[in-house]
CSV table of C-alpha atoms in Angstrom, one decimal:
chain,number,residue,atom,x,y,z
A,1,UNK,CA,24.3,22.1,28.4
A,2,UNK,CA,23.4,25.7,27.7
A,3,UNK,CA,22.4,25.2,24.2
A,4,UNK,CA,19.4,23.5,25.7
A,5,UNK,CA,17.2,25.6,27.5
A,6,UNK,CA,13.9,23.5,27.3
A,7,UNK,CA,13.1,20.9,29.8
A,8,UNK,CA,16.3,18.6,31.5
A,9,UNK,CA,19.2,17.4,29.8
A,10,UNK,CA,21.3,14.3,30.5
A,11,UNK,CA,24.7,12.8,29.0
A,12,UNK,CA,25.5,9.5,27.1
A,13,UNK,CA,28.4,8.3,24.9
A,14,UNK,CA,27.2,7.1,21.7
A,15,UNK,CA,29.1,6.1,18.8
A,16,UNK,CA,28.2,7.5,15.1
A,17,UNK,CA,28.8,6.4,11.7
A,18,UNK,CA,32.2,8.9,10.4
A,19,UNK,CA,29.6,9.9,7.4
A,20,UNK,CA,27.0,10.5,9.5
A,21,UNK,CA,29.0,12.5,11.9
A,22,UNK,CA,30.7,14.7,9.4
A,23,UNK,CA,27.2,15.3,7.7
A,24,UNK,CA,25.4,16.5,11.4
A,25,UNK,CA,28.5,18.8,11.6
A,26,UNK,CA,28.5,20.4,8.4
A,27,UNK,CA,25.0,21.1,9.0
A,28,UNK,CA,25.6,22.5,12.4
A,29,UNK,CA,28.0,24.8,10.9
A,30,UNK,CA,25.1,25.9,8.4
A,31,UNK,CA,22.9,26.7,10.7
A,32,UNK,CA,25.1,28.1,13.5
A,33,UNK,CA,24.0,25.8,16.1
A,34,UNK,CA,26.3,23.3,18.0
A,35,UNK,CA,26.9,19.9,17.1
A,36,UNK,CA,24.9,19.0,20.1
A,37,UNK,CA,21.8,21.7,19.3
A,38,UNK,CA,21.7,20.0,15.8
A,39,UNK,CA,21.5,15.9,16.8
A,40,UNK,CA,18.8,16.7,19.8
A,41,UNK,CA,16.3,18.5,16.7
A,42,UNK,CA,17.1,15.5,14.0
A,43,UNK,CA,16.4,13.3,16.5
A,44,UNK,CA,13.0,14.8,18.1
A,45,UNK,CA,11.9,15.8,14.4
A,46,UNK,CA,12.2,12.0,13.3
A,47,UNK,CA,10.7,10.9,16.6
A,48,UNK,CA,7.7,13.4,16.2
A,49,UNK,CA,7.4,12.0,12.5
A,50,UNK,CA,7.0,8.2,14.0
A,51,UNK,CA,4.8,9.2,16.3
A,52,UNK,CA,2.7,11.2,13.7
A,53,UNK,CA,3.0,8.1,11.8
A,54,UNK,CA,1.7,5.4,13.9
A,55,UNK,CA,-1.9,4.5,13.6
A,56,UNK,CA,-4.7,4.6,15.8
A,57,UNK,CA,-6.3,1.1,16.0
A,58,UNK,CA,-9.8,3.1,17.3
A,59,UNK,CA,-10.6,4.4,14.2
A,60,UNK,CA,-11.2,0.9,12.8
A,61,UNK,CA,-13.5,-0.2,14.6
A,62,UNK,CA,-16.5,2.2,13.6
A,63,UNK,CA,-18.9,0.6,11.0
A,64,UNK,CA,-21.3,-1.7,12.5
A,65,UNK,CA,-21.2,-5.4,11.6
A,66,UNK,CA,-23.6,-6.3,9.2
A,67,UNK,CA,-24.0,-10.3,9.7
A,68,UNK,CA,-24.6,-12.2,6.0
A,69,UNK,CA,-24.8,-15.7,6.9
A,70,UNK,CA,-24.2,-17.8,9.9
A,71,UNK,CA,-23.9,-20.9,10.1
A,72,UNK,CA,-24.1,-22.9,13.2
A,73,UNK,CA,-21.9,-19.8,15.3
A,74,UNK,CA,-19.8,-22.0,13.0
A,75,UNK,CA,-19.2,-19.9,9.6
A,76,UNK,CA,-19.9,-16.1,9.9
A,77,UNK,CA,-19.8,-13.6,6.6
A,78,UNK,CA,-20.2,-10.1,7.2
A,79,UNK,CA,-20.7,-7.5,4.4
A,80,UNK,CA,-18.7,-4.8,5.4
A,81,UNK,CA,-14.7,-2.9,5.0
A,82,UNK,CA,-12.3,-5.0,7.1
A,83,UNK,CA,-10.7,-1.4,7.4
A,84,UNK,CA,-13.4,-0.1,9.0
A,85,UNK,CA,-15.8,-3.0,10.8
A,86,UNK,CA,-16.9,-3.1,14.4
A,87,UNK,CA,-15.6,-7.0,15.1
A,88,UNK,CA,-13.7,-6.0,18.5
A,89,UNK,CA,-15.5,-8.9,20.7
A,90,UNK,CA,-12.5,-11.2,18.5
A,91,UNK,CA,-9.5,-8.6,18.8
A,92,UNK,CA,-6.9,-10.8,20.4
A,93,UNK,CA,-8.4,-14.1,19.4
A,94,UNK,CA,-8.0,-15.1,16.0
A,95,UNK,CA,-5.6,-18.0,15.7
A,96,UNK,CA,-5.2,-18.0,11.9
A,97,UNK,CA,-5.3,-15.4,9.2
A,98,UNK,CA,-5.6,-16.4,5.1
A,99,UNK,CA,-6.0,-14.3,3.0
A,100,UNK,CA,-5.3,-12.5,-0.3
A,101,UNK,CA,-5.5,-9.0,-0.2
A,102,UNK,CA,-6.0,-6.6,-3.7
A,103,UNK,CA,-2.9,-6.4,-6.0
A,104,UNK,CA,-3.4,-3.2,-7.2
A,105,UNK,CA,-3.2,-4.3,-10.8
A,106,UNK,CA,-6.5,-3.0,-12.3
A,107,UNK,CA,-8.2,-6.1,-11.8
A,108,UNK,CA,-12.0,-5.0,-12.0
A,109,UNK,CA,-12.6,-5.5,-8.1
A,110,UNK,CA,-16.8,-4.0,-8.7
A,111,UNK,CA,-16.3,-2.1,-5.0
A,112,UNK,CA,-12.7,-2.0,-4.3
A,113,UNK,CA,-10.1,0.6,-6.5
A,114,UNK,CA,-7.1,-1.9,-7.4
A,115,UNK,CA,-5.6,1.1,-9.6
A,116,UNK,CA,-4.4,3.4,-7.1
A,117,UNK,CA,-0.7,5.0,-6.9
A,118,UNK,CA,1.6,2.8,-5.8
A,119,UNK,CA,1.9,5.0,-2.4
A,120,UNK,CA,-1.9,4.8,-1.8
A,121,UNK,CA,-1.7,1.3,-2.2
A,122,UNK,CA,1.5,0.7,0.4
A,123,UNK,CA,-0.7,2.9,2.7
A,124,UNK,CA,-3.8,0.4,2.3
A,125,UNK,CA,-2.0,-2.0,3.0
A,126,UNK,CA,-0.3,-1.0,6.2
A,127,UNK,CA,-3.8,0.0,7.7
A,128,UNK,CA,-5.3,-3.3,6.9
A,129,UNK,CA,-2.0,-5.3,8.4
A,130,UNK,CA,-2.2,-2.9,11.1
A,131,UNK,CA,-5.5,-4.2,12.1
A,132,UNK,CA,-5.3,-7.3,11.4
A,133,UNK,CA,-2.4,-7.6,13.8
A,134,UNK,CA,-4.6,-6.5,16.0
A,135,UNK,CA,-6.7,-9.3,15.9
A,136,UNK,CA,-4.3,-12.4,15.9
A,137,UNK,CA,-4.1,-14.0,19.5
A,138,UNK,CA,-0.4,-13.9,21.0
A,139,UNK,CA,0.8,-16.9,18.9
A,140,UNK,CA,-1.5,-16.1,15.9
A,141,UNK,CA,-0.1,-16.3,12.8
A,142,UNK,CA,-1.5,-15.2,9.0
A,143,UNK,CA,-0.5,-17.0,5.6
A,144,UNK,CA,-0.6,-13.8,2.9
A,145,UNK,CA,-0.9,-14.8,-0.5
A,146,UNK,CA,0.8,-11.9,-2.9
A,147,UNK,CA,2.6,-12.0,-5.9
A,148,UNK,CA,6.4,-11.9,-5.6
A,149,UNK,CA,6.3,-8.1,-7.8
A,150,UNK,CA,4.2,-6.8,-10.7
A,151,UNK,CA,5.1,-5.3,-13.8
A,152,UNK,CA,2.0,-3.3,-14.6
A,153,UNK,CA,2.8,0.6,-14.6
A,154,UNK,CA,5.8,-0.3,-13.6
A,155,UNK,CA,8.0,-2.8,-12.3
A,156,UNK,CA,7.4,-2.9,-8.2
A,157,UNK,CA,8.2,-5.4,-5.6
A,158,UNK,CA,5.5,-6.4,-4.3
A,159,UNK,CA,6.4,-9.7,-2.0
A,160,UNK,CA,9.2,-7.3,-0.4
A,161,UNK,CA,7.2,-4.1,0.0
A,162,UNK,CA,4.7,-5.8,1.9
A,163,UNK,CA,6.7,-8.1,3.8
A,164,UNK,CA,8.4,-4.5,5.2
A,165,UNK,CA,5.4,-3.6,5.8
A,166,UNK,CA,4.4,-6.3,8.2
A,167,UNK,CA,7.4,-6.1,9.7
A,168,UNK,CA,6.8,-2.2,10.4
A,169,UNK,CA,3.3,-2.5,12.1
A,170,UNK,CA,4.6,-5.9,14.1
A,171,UNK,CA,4.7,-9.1,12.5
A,172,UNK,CA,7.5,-11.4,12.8
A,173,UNK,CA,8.3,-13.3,9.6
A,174,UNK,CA,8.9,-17.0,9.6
A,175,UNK,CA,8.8,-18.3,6.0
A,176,UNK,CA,7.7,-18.2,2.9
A,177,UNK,CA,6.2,-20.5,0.5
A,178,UNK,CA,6.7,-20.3,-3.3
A,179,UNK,CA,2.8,-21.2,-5.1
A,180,UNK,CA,3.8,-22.7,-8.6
A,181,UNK,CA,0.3,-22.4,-9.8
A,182,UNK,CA,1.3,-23.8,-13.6
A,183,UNK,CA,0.0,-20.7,-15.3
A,184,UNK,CA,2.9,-19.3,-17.7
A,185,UNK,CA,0.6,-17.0,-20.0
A,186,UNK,CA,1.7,-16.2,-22.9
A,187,UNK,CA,4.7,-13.1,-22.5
A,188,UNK,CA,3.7,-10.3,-24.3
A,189,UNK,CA,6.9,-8.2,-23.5
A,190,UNK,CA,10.3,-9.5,-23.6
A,191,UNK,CA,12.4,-6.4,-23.3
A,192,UNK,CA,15.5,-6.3,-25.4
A,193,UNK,CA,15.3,-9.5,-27.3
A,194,UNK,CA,18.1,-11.6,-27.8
A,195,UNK,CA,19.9,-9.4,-26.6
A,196,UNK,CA,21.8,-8.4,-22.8
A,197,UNK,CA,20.5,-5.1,-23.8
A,198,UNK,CA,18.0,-5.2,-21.6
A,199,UNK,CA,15.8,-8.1,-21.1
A,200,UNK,CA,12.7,-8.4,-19.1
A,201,UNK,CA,12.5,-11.5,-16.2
A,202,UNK,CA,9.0,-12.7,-15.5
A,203,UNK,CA,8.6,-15.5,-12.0
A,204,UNK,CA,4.8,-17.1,-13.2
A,205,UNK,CA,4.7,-17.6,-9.1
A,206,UNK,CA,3.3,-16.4,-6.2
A,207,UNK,CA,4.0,-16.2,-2.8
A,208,UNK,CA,2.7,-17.4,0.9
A,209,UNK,CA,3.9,-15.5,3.3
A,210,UNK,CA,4.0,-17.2,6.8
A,211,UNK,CA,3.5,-13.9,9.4
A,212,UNK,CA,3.2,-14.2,13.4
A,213,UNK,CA,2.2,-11.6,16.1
A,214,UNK,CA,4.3,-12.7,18.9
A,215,UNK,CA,5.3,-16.4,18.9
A,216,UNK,CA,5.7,-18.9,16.4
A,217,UNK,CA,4.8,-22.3,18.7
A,218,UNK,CA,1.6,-22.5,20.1
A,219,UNK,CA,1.1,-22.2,23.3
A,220,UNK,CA,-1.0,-25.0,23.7
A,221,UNK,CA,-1.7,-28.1,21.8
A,222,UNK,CA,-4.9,-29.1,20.7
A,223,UNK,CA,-6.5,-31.5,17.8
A,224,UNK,CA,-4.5,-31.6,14.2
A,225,UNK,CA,-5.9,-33.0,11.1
A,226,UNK,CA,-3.1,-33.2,8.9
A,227,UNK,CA,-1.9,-36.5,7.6
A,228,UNK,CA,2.0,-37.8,7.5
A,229,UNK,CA,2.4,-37.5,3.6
A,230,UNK,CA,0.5,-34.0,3.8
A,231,UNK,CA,3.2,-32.7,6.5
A,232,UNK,CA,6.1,-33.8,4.7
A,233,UNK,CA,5.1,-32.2,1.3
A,234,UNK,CA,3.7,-29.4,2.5
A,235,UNK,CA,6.3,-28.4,5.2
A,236,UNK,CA,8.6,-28.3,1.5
A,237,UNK,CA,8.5,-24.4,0.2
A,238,UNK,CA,7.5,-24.9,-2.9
A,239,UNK,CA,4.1,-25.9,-3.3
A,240,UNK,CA,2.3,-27.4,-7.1
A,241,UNK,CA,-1.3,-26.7,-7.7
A,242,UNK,CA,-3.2,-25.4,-10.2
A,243,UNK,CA,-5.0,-21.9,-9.9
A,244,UNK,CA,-8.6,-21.1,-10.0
A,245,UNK,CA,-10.5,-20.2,-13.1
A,246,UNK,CA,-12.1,-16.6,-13.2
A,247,UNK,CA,-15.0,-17.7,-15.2
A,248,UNK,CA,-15.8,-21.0,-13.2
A,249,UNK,CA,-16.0,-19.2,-10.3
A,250,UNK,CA,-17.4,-15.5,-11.0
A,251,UNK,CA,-15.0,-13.8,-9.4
A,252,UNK,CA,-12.4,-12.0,-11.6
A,253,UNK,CA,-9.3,-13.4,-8.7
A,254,UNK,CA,-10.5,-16.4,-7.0
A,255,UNK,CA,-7.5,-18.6,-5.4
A,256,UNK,CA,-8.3,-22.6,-5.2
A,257,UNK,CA,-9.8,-24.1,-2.2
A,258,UNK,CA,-6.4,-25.9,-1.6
A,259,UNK,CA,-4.6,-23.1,-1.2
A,260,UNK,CA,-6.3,-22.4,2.6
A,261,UNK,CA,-7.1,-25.8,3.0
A,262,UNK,CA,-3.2,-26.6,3.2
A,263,UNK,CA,-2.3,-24.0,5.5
A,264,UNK,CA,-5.1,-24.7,7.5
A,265,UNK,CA,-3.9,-28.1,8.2
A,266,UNK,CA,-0.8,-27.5,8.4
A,267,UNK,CA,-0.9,-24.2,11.1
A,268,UNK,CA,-3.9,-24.7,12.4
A,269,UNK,CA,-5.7,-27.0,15.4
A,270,UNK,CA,-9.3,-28.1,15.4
A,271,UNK,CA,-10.4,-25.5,17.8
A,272,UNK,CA,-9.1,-22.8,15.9
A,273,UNK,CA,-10.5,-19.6,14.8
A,274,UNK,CA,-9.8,-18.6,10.8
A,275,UNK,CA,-10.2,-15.2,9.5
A,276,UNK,CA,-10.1,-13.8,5.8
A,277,UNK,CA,-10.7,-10.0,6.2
A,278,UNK,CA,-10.7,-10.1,2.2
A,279,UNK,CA,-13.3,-13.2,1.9
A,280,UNK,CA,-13.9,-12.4,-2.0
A,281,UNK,CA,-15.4,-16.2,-3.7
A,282,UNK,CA,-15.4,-17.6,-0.4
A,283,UNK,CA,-12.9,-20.2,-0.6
A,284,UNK,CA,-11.4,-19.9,3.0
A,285,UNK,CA,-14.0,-20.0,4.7
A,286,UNK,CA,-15.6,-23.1,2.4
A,287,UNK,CA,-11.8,-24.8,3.8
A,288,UNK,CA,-12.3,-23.9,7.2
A,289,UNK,CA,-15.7,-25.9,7.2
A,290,UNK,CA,-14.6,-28.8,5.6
A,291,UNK,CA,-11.3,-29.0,7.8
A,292,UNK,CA,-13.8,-28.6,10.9
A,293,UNK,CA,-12.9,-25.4,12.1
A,294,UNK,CA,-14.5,-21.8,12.6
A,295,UNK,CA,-14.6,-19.0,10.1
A,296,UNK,CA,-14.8,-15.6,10.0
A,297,UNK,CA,-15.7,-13.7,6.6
A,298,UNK,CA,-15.2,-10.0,5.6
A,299,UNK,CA,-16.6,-8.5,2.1
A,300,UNK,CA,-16.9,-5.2,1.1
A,301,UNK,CA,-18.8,-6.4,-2.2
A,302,UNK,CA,-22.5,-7.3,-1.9
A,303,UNK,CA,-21.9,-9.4,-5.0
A,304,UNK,CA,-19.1,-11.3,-3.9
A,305,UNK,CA,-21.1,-11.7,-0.6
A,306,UNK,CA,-23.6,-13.5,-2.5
A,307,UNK,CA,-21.0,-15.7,-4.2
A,308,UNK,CA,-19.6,-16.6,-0.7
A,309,UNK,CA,-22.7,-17.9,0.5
A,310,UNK,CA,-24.0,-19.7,-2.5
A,311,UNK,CA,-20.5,-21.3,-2.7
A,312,UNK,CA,-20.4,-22.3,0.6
A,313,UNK,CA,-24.4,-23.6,0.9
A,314,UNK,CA,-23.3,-25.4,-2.0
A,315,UNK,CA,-20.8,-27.8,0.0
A,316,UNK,CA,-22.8,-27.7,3.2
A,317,UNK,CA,-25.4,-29.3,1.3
A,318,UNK,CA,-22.9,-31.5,-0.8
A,319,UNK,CA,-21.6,-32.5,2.9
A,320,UNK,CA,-25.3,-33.4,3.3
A,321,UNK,CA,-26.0,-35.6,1.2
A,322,UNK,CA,-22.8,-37.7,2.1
A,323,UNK,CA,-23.5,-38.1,5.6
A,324,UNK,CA,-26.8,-39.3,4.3
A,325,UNK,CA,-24.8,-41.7,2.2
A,326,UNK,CA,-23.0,-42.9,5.0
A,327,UNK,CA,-25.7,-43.6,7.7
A,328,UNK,CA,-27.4,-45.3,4.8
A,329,UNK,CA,-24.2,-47.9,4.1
């Protein structure tokens, strides 16, 4: 092999697609290399792009936590960016992941930028699945609540961008689950109407999708909380339940308590750690109390912070006042 002179070379028999054959030797001709000159550069120059392209997990882990609100060692909420935040004492130990990340629809976030290019955006999001990867245990899993696409500057699919995405950095998909939340607003664009010209098809659903680092089944058992008639509706894919109010809550995309409430019953045990590294109103970690396990919080907002706590003192003291009802009975 005298047409490469750097470092050893070796021989294998591989078998290439006819079109991709006839395109490597029509541009070996081209350049006036060999066939064999021209497949060993493609093939370093897209190896040297992965490796360009594959993150450093070290650079995440640089902004010191800034602890919120404990409660008990039982509920944490730090104010910080998930992107960035020092929280390496539970890399490798987080047993469940909810959360709903930013759209990147110009909803008015106060900290976060949800109208970036559509690139930037991909890009965000494979950091912040990158890391949080990072943190699942070896049979961790994550339920990602996304919309299934978006039509706002432009039609994009969402649900299978990201799902790539995951894919790309490491998760293994399992399922998905289809959120009806019961909100058809009112269409303001219909395309070509009445007419096959072209006509514009809007699903008023969201998605859940069921992520896992290594292994689906746990590796060991511990306590569940979820009843009978809850494990045969909820194991269906489609699940009914209203959404959250903006205005009720104060925070301009708030999902329902039920939403984490159900999948932490349902993939979850007692013991189990729960992390939302986008904690916005709070409502995960408000589930993981009342469900009995731990939570972990992230926030970039201050404001949204705030809400998180106030939220969940809310129900801690509303949990209060029941025990009190019951010792009294």
């Amino acid at each position: 092999m005298k047409y490469l002179k750097n470092g050893s070379a070796q021989e294998k028999r591989v078998r290439l697609n006819g079109k991709v054959l006839r395109t490597i030797e029509d541009l070996s001709v081209k350049r006036g290399e060999s066939f064999n000159l021209t497949i060993n550069k493609i093939l370093e120059d897209y190896l040297n792009l992965k490796e360009k392209n594959k993150l450093s997990l070290e650079e995440f882990y640089k902004e010191p936590p800034n602890l919120k609100f404990d409660y008990e060692n039982k509920i944490k909420i730090f104010e910080n960016d998930f992107l960035n935040v020092d929280l390496q004492s539970w890399r490798g130990k987080i047993n469940l992941i909810i959360t709903s990340p930013p759209y990147n629809v110009g909803i008015d976030y106060n900290t976060h930028d949800d109208t970036s290019s559509y690139e930037d955006y991909l890009n965000f999001s494979k950091r912040w699945l990158a890391k949080a990867y990072d943190f699942l245990a070896d049979d961790g899993r994550m339920c990602l609540n996304i919309p299934l696409d978006k039509n706002k500057n432009g039609l994009r699919s969402v649900y299978a961008d990201l799902v790539a995405i995951a894919k790309e950095v490491g998760f293994k998909y399992q399922s998905t689950v289809i959120w009806n939340e019961q909100n058809i607003s009112r269409r303001t664009a219909w395309g070509s109407w009445l007419s096959a010209s072209a006509p514009y098809v809007i699903a008023p659903v969201e998605t859940i999708v069921l992520l896992y680092k290594h292994q689906w089944k746990r590796k060991n058992n511990g306590t569940s909380t979820i009843q009978k008639e809850e494990f045969i509706d909820w194991t269906n894919g489609v699940w009914t339940f209203n959404g959250e109010k903006r205005k009720k809550i104060g925070h301009p995309a708030p999902f329902p308590v039920e939403l984490p409430r159900r999948c932490i019953k349902l993939f979850s045990f007692k013991e189990d750690i729960i992390l939302d590294p986008f904690l916005g109103s709070g409502s995960t970690l408000i589930a993981a109390y009342e469900e009995g396990r731990r939570g972990i919080g992230v926030e970039i907002d201050p404001s949204y912070v705030e809400l998180s706590i106030k939220r969940i003192n809310e129900h801690l003291k509303k949990q209060v006042r029941i025990e009190e009802i019951l010792e009294a009975k």
